[in-house]
mmCIF file with all atom_site columns, C-alpha atoms and ligand atoms in Angstrom:
data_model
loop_
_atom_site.group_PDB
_atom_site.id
_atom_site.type_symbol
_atom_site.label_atom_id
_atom_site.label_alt_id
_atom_site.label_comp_id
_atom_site.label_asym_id
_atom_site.label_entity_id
_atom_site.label_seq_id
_atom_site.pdbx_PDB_ins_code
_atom_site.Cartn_x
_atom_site.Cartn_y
_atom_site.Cartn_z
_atom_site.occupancy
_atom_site.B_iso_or_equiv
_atom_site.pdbx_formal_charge
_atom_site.auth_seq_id
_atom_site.auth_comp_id
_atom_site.auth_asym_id
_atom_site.auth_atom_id
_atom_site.pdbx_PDB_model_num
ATOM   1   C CA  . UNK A 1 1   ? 0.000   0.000  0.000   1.00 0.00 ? 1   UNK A CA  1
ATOM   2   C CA  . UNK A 1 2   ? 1.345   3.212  -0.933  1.00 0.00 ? 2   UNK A CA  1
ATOM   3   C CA  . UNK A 1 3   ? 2.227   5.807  2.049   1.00 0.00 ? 3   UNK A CA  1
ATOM   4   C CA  . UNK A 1 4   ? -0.514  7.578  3.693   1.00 0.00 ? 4   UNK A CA  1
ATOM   5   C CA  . UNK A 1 5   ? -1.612  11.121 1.983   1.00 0.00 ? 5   UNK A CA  1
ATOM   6   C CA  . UNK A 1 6   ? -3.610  13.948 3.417   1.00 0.00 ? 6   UNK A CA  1
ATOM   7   C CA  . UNK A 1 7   ? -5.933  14.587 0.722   1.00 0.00 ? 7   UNK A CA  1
ATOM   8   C CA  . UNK A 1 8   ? -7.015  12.622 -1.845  1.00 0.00 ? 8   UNK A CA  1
ATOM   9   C CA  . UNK A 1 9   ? -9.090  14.311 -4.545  1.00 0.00 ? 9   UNK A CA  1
ATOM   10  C CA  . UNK A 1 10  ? -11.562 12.363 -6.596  1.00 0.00 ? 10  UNK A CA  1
ATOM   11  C CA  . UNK A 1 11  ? -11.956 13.880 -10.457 1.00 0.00 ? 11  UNK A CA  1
ATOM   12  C CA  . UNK A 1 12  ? -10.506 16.681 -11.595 1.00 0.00 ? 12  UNK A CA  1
ATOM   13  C CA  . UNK A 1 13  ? -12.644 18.635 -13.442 1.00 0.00 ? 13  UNK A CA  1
ATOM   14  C CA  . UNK A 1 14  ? -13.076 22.433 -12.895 1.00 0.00 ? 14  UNK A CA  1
ATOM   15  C CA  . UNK A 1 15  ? -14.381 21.597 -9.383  1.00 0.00 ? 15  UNK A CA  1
ATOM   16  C CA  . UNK A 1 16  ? -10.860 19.006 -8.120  1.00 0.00 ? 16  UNK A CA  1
ATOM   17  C CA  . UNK A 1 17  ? -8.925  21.542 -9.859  1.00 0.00 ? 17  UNK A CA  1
ATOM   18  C CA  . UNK A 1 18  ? -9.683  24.885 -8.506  1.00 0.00 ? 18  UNK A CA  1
ATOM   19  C CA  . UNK A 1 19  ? -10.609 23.164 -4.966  1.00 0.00 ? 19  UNK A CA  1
ATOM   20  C CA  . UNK A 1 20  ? -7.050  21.482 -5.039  1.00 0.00 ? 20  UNK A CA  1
ATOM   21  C CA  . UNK A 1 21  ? -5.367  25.388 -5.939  1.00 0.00 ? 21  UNK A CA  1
ATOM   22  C CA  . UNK A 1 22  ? -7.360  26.591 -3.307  1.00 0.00 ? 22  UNK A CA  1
ATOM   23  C CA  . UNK A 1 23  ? -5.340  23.755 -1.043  1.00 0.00 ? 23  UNK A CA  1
ATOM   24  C CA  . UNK A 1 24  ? -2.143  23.726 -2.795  1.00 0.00 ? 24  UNK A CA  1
ATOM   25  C CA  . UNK A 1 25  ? -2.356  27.692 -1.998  1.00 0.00 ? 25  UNK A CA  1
ATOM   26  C CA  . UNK A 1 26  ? -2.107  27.053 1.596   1.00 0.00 ? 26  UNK A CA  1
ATOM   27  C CA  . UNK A 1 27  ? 0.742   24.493 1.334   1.00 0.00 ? 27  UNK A CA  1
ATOM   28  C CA  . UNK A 1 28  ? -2.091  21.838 2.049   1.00 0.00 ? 28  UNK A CA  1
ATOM   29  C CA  . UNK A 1 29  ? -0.385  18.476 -0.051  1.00 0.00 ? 29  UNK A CA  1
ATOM   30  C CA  . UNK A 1 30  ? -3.289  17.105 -2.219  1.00 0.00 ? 30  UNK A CA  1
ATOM   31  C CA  . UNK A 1 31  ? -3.554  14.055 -4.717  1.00 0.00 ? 31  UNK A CA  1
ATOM   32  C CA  . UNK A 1 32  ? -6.229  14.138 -7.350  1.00 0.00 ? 32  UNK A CA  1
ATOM   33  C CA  . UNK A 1 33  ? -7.154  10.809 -9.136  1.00 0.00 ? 33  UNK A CA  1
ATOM   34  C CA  . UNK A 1 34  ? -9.129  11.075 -12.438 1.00 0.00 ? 34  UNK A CA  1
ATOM   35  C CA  . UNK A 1 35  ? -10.102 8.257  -14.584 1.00 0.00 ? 35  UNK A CA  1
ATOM   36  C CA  . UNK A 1 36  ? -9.573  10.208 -17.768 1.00 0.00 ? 36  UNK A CA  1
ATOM   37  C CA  . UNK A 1 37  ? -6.511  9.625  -19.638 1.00 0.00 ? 37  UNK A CA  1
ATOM   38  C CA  . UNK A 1 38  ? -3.951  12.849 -20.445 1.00 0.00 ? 38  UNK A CA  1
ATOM   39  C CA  . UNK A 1 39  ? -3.627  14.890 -22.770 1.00 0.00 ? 39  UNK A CA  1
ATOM   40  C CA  . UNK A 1 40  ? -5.748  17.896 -23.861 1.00 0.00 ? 40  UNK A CA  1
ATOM   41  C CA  . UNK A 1 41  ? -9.482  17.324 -22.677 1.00 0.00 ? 41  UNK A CA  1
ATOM   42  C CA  . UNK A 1 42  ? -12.661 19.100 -23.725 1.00 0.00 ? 42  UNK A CA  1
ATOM   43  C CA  . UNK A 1 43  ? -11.853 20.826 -26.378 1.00 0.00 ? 43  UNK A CA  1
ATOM   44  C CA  . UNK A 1 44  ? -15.232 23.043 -26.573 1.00 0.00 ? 44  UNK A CA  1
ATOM   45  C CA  . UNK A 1 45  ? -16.269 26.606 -25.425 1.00 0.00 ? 45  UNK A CA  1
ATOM   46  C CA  . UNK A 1 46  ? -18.218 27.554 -21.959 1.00 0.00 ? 46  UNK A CA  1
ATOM   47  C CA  . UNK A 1 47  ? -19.507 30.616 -21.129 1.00 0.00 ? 47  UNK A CA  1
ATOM   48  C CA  . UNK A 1 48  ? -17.759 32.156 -18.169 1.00 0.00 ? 48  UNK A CA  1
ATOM   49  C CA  . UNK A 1 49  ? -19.592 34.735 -15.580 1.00 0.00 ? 49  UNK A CA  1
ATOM   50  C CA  . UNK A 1 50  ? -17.374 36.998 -13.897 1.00 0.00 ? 50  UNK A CA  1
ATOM   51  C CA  . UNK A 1 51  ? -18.618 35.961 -10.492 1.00 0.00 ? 51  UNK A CA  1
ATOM   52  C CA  . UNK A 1 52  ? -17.753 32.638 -11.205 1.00 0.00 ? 52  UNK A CA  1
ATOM   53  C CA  . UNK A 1 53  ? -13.678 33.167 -12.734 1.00 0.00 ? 53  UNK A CA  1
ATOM   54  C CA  . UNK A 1 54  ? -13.127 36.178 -10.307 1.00 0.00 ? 54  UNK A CA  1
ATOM   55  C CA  . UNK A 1 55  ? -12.837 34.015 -7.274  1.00 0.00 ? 55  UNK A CA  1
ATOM   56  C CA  . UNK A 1 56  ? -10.228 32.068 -9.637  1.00 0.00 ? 56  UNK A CA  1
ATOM   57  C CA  . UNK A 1 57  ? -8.096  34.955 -10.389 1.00 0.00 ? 57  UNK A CA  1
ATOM   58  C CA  . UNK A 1 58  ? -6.754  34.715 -6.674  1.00 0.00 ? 58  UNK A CA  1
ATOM   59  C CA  . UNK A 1 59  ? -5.589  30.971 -6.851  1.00 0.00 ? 59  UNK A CA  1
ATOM   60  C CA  . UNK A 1 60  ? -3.474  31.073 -9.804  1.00 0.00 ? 60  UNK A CA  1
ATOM   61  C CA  . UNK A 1 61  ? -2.918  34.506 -8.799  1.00 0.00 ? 61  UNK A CA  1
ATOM   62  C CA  . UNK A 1 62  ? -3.144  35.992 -12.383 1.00 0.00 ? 62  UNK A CA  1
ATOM   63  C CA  . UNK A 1 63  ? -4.965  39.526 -13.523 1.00 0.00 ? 63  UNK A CA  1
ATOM   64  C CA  . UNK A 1 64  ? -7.870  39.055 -15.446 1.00 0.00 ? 64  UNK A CA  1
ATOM   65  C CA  . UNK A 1 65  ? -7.063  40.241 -18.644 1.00 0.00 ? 65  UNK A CA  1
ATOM   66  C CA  . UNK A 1 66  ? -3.923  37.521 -18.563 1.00 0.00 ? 66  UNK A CA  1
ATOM   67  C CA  . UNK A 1 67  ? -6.302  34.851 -17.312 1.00 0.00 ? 67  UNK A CA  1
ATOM   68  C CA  . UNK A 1 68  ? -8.756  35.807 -20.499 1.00 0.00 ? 68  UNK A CA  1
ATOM   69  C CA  . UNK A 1 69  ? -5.351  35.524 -22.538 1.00 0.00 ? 69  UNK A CA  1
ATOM   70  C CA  . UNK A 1 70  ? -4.822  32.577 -21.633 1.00 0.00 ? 70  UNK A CA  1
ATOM   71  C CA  . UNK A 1 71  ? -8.042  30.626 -21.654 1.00 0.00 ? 71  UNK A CA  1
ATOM   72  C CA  . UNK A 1 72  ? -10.834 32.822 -23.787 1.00 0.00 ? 72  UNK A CA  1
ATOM   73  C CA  . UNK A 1 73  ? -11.329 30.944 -26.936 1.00 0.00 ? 73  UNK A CA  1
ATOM   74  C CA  . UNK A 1 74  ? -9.567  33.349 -29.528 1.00 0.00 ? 74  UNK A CA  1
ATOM   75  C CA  . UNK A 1 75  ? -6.695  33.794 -26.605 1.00 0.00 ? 75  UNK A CA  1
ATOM   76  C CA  . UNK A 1 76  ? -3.985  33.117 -28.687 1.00 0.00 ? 76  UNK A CA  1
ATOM   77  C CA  . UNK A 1 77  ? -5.746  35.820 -31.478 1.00 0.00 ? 77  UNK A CA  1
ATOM   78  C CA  . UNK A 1 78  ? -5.320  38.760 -29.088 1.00 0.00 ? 78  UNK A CA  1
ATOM   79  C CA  . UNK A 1 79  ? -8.655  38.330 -28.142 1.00 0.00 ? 79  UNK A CA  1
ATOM   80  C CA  . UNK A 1 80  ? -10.853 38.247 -24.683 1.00 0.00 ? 80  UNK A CA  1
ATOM   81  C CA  . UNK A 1 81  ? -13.507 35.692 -25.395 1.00 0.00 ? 81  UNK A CA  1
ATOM   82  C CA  . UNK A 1 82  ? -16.101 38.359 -25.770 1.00 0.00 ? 82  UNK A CA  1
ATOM   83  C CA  . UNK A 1 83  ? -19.450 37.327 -26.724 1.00 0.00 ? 83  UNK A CA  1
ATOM   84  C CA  . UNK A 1 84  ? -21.332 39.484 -29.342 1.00 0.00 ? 84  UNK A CA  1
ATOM   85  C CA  . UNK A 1 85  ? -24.555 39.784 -28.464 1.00 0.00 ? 85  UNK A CA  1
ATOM   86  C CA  . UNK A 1 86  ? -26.186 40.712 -31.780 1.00 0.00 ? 86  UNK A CA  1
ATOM   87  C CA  . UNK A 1 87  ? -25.239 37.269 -32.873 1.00 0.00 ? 87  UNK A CA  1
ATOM   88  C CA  . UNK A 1 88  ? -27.459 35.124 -30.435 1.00 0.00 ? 88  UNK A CA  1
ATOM   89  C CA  . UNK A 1 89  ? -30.728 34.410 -30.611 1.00 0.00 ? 89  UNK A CA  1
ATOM   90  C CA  . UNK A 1 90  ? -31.684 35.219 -27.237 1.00 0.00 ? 90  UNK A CA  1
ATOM   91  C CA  . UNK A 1 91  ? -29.658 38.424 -26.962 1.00 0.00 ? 91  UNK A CA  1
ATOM   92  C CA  . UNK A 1 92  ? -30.795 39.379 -23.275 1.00 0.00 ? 92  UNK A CA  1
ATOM   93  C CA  . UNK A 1 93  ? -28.770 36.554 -22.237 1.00 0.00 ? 93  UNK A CA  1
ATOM   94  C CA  . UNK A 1 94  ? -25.345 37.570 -22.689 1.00 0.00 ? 94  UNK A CA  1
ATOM   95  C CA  . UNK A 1 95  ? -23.657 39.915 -20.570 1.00 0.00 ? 95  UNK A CA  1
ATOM   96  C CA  . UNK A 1 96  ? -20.591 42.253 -20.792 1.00 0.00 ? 96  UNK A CA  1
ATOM   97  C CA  . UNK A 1 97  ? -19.853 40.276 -17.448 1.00 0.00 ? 97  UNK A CA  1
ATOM   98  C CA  . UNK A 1 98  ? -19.393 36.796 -19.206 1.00 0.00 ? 98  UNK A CA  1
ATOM   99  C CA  . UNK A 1 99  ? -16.975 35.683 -21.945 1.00 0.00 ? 99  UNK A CA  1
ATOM   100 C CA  . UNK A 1 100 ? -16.325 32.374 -23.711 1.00 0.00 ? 100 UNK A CA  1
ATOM   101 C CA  . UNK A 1 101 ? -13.536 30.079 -22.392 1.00 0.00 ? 101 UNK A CA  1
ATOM   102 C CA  . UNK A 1 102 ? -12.075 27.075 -23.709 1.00 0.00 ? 102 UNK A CA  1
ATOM   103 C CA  . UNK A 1 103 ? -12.926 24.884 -21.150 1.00 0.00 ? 103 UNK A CA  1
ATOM   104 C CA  . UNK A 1 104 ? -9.450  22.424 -22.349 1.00 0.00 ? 104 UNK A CA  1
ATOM   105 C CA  . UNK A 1 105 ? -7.142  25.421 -21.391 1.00 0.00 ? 105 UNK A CA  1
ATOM   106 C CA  . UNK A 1 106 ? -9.370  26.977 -18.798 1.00 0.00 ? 106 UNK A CA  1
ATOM   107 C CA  . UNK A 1 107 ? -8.369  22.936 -16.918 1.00 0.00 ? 107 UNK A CA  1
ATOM   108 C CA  . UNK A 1 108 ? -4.513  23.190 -18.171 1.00 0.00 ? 108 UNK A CA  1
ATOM   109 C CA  . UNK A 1 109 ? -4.252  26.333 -16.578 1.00 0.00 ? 109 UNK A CA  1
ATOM   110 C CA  . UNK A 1 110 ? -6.064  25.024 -13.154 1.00 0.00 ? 110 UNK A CA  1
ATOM   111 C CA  . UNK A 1 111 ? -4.135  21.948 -13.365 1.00 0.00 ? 111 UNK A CA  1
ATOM   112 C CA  . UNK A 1 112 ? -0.175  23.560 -13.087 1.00 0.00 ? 112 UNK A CA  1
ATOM   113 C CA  . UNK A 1 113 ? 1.817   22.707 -10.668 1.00 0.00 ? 113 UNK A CA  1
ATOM   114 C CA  . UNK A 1 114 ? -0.726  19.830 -9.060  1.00 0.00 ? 114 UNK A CA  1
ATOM   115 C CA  . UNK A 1 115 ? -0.287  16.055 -8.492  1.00 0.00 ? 115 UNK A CA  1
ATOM   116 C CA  . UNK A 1 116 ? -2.643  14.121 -11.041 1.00 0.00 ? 116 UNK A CA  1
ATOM   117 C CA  . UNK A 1 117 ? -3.171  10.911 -11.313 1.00 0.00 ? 117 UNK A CA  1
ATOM   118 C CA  . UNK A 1 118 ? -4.740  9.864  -14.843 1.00 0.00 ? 118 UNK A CA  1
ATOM   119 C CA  . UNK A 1 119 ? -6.472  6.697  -15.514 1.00 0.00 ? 119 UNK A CA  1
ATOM   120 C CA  . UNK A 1 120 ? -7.021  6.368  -11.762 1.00 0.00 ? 120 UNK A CA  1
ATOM   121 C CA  . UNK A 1 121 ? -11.070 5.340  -11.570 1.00 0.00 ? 121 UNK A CA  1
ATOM   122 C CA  . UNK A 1 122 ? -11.889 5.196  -8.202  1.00 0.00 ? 122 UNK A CA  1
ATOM   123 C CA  . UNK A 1 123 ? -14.660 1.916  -7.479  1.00 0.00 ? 123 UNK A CA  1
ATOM   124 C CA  . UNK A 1 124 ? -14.994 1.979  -4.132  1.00 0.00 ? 124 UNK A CA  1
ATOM   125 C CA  . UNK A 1 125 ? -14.018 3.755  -0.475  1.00 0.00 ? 125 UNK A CA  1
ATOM   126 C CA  . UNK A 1 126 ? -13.401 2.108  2.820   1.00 0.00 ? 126 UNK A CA  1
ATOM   127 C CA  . UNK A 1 127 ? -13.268 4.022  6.263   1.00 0.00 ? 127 UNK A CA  1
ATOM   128 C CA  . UNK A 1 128 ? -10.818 1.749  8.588   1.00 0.00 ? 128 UNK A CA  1
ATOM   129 C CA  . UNK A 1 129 ? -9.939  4.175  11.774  1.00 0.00 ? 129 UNK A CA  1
ATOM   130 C CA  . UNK A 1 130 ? -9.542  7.009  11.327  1.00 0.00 ? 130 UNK A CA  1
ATOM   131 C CA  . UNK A 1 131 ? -8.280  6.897  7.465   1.00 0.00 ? 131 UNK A CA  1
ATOM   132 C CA  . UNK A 1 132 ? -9.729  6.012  4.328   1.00 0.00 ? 132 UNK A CA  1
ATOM   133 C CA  . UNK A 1 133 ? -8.697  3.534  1.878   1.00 0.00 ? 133 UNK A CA  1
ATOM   134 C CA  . UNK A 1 134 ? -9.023  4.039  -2.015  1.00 0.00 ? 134 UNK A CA  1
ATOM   135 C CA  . UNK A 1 135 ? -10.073 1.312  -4.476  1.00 0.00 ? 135 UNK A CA  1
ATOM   136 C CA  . UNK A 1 136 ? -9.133  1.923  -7.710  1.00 0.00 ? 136 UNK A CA  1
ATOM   137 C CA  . UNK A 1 137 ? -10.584 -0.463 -10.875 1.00 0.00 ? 137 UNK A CA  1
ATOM   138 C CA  . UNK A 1 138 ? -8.150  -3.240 -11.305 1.00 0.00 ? 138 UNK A CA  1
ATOM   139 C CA  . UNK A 1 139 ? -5.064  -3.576 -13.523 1.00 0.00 ? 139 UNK A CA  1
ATOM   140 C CA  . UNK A 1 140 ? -4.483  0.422  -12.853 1.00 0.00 ? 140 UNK A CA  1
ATOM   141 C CA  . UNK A 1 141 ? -1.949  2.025  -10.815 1.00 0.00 ? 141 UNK A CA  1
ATOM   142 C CA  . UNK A 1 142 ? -2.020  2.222  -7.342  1.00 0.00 ? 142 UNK A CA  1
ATOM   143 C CA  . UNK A 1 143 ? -4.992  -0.066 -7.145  1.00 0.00 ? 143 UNK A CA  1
ATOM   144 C CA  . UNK A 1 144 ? -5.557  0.546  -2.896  1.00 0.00 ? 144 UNK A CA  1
ATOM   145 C CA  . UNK A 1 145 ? -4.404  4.076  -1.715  1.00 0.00 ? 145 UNK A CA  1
ATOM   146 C CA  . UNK A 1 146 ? -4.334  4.925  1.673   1.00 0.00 ? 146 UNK A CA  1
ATOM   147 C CA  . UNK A 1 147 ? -5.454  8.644  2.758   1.00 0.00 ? 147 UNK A CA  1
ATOM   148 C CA  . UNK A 1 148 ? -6.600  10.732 5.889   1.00 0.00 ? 148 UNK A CA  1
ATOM   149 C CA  . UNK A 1 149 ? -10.053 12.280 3.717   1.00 0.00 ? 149 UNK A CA  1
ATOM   150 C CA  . UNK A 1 150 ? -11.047 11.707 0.613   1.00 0.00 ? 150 UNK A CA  1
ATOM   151 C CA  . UNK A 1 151 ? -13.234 14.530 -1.800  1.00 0.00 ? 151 UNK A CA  1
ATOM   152 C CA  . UNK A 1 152 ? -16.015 13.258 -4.478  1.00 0.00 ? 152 UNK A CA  1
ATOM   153 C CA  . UNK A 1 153 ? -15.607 16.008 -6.886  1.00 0.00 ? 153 UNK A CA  1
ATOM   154 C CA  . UNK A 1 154 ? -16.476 13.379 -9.639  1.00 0.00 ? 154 UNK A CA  1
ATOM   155 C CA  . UNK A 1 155 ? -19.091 15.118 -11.329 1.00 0.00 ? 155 UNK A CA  1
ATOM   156 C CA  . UNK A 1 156 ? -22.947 15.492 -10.680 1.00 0.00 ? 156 UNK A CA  1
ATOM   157 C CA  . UNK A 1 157 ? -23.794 12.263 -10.334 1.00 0.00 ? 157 UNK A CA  1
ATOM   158 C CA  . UNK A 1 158 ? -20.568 11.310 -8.143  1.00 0.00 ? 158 UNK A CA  1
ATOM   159 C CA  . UNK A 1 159 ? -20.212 8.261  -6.939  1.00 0.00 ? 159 UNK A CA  1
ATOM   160 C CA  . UNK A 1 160 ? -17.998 8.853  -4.207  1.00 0.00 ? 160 UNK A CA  1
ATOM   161 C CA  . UNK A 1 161 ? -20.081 11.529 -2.414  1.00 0.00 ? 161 UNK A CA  1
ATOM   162 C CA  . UNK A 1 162 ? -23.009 8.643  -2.409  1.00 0.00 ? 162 UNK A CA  1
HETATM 163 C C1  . FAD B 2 .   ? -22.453 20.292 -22.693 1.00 0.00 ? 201 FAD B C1  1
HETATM 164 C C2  . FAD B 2 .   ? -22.145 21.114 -21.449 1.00 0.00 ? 201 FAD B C2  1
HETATM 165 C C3  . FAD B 2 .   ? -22.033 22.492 -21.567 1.00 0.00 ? 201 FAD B C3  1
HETATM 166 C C4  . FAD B 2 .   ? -21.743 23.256 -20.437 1.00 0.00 ? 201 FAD B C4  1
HETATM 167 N N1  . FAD B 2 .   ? -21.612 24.599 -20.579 1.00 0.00 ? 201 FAD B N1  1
HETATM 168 C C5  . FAD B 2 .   ? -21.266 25.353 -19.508 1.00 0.00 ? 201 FAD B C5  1
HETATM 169 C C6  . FAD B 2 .   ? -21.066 26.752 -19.655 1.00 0.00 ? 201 FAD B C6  1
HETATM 170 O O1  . FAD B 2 .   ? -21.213 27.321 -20.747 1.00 0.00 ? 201 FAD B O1  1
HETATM 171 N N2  . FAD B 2 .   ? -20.704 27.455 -18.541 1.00 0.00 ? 201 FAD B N2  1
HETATM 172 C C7  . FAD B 2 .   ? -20.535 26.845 -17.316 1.00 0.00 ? 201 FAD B C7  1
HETATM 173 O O2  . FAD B 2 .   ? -20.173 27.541 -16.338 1.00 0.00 ? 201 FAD B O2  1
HETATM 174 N N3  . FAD B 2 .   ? -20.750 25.528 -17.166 1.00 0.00 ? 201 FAD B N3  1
HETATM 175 C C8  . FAD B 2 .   ? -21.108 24.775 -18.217 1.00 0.00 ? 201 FAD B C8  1
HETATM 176 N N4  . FAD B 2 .   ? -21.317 23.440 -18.051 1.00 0.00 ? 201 FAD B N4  1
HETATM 177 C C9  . FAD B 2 .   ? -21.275 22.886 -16.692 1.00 0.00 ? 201 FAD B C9  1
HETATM 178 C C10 . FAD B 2 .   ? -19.852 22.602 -16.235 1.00 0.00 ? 201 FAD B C10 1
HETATM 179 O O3  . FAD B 2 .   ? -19.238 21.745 -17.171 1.00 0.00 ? 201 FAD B O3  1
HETATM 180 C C11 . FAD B 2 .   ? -19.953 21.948 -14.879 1.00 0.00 ? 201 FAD B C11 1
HETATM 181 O O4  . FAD B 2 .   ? -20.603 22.814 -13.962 1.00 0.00 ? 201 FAD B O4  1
HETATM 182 C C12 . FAD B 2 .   ? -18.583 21.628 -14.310 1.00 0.00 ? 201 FAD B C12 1
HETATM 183 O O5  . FAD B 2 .   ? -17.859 20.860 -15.245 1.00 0.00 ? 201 FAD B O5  1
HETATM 184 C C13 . FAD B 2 .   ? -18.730 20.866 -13.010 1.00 0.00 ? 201 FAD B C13 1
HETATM 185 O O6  . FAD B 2 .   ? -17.437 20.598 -12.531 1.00 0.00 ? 201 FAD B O6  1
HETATM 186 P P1  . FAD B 2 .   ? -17.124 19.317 -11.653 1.00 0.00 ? 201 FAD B P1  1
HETATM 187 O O7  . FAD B 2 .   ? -15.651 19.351 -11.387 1.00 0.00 ? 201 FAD B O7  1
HETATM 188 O O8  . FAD B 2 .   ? -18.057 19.259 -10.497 1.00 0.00 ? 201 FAD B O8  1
HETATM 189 O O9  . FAD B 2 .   ? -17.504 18.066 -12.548 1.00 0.00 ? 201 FAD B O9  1
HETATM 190 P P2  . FAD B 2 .   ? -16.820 17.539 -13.939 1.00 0.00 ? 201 FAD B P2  1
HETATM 191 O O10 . FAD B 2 .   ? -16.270 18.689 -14.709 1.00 0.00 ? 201 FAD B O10 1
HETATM 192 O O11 . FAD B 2 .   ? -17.863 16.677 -14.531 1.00 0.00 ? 201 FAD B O11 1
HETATM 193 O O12 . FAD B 2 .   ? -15.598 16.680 -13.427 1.00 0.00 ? 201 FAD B O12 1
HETATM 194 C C14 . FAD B 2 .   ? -15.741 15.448 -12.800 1.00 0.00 ? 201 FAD B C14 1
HETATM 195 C C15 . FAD B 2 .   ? -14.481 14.611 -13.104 1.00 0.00 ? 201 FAD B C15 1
HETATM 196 O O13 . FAD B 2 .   ? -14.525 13.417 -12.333 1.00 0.00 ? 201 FAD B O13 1
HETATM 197 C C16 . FAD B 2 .   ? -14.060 12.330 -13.124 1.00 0.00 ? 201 FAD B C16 1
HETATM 198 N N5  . FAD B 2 .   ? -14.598 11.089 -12.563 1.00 0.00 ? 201 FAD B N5  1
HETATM 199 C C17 . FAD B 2 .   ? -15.883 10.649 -12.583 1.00 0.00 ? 201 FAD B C17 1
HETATM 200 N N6  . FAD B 2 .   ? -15.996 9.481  -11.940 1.00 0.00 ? 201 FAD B N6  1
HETATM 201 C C18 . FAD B 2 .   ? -14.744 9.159  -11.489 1.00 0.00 ? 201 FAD B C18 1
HETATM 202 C C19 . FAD B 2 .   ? -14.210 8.058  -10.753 1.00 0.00 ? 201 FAD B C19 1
HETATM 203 N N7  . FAD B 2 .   ? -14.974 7.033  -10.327 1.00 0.00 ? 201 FAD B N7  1
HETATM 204 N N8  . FAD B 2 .   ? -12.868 8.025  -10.468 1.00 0.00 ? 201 FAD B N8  1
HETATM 205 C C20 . FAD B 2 .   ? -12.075 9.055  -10.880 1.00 0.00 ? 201 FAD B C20 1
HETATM 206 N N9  . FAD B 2 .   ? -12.533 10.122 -11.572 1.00 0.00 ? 201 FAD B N9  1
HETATM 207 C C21 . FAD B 2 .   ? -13.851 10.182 -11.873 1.00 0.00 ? 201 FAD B C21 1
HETATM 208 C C22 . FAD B 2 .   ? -14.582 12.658 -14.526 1.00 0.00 ? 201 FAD B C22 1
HETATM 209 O O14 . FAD B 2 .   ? -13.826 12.002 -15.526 1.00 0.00 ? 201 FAD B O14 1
HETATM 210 C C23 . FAD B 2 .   ? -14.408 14.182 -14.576 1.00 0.00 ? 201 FAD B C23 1
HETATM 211 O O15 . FAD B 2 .   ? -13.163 14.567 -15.111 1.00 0.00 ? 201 FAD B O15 1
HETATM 212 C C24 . FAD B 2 .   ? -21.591 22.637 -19.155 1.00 0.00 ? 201 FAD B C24 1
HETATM 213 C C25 . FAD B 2 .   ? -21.715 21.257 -19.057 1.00 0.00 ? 201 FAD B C25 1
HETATM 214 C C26 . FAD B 2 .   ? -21.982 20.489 -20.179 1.00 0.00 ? 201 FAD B C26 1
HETATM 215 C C27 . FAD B 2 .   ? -22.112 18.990 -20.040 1.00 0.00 ? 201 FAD B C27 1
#
């Protein structure tokens, strides 16, 4: 069994990510397991509010129009993601507060500098003490991972929360 960790992180999709920078921030040592492979992921737009990316700016510590830079869809154009309003159908619903990210970068940027473990699918949790120990499907990696608290941040209909 491997040695014992702190945290152990279950998914990491916007939520493991920016909840492990928010821990890795405060020197708190976190692992997250995902049971996607590598490599570039989601390669489609979302629409970001501002009160949803502002809280963000602080963990990677970055100003906003760098973060837009670096994530907004036509980033690497110059641009800021902006959404033109005249161009959607329901034109009340965009907002000078909201721009379009690509969500791919918008998760390479959340993911620097943190531990994560690909093709890790987690199957099943035991509490033995006062630790937790981590099942993950067979023939992968670290198949039984020992940790003081594990986080279900595997999506909406997460398994690991249930
Ligand atoms: C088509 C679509 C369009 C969207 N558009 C927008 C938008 O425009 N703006 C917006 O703000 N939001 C949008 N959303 C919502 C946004 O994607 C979610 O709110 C956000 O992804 C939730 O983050 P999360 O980390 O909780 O879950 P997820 O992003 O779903 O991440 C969960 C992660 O857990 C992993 N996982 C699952 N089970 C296991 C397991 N057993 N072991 C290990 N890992 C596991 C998954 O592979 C995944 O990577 C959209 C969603 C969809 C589907």
């Amino acid at each position: 069994m491997a040695p014992p960790q702190s945290i152990s992180i279950i998914g990491a999709g916007i939520g493991g990510l920016t909840l492990a920078r928010c821990l890795l921030k405060r020197n708190i040592p976190i692992v997250l397991y995902e049971n996607m492979p590598s490599g570039t992921r989601h390669s489609y737009a979302i629409t970001l509010l501002q009160s949803s990316y502002q809280p963000l700016l602080d963990v990677p510590e970055i100003d906003e129009s760098a973060f837009k830079r670096r994530v907004a869809v036509d980033g690497t154009m110059g641009g800021n993601g902006a959404i033109n309003a005249k161009l959607l159908v329901q034109q009340s619903a965009s907002s000078s507060n909201s721009f379009r990210a690509h969500r791919g970068k918008l998760e390479e940027l959340l993911r620097e500098g943190l531990d994560v473990r690909w093709e890790h699918t987690l199957e099943r949790v035991e509490t033995i003490d006062s630790h937790v120990v981590l099942y993950f499907q067979n023939g992968q990696n670290g198949q039984k991972v020992q940790s003081d608290c594990v986080i279900g941040l595997d999506g909406i209909h997460s398994n690991t929360r249930k």
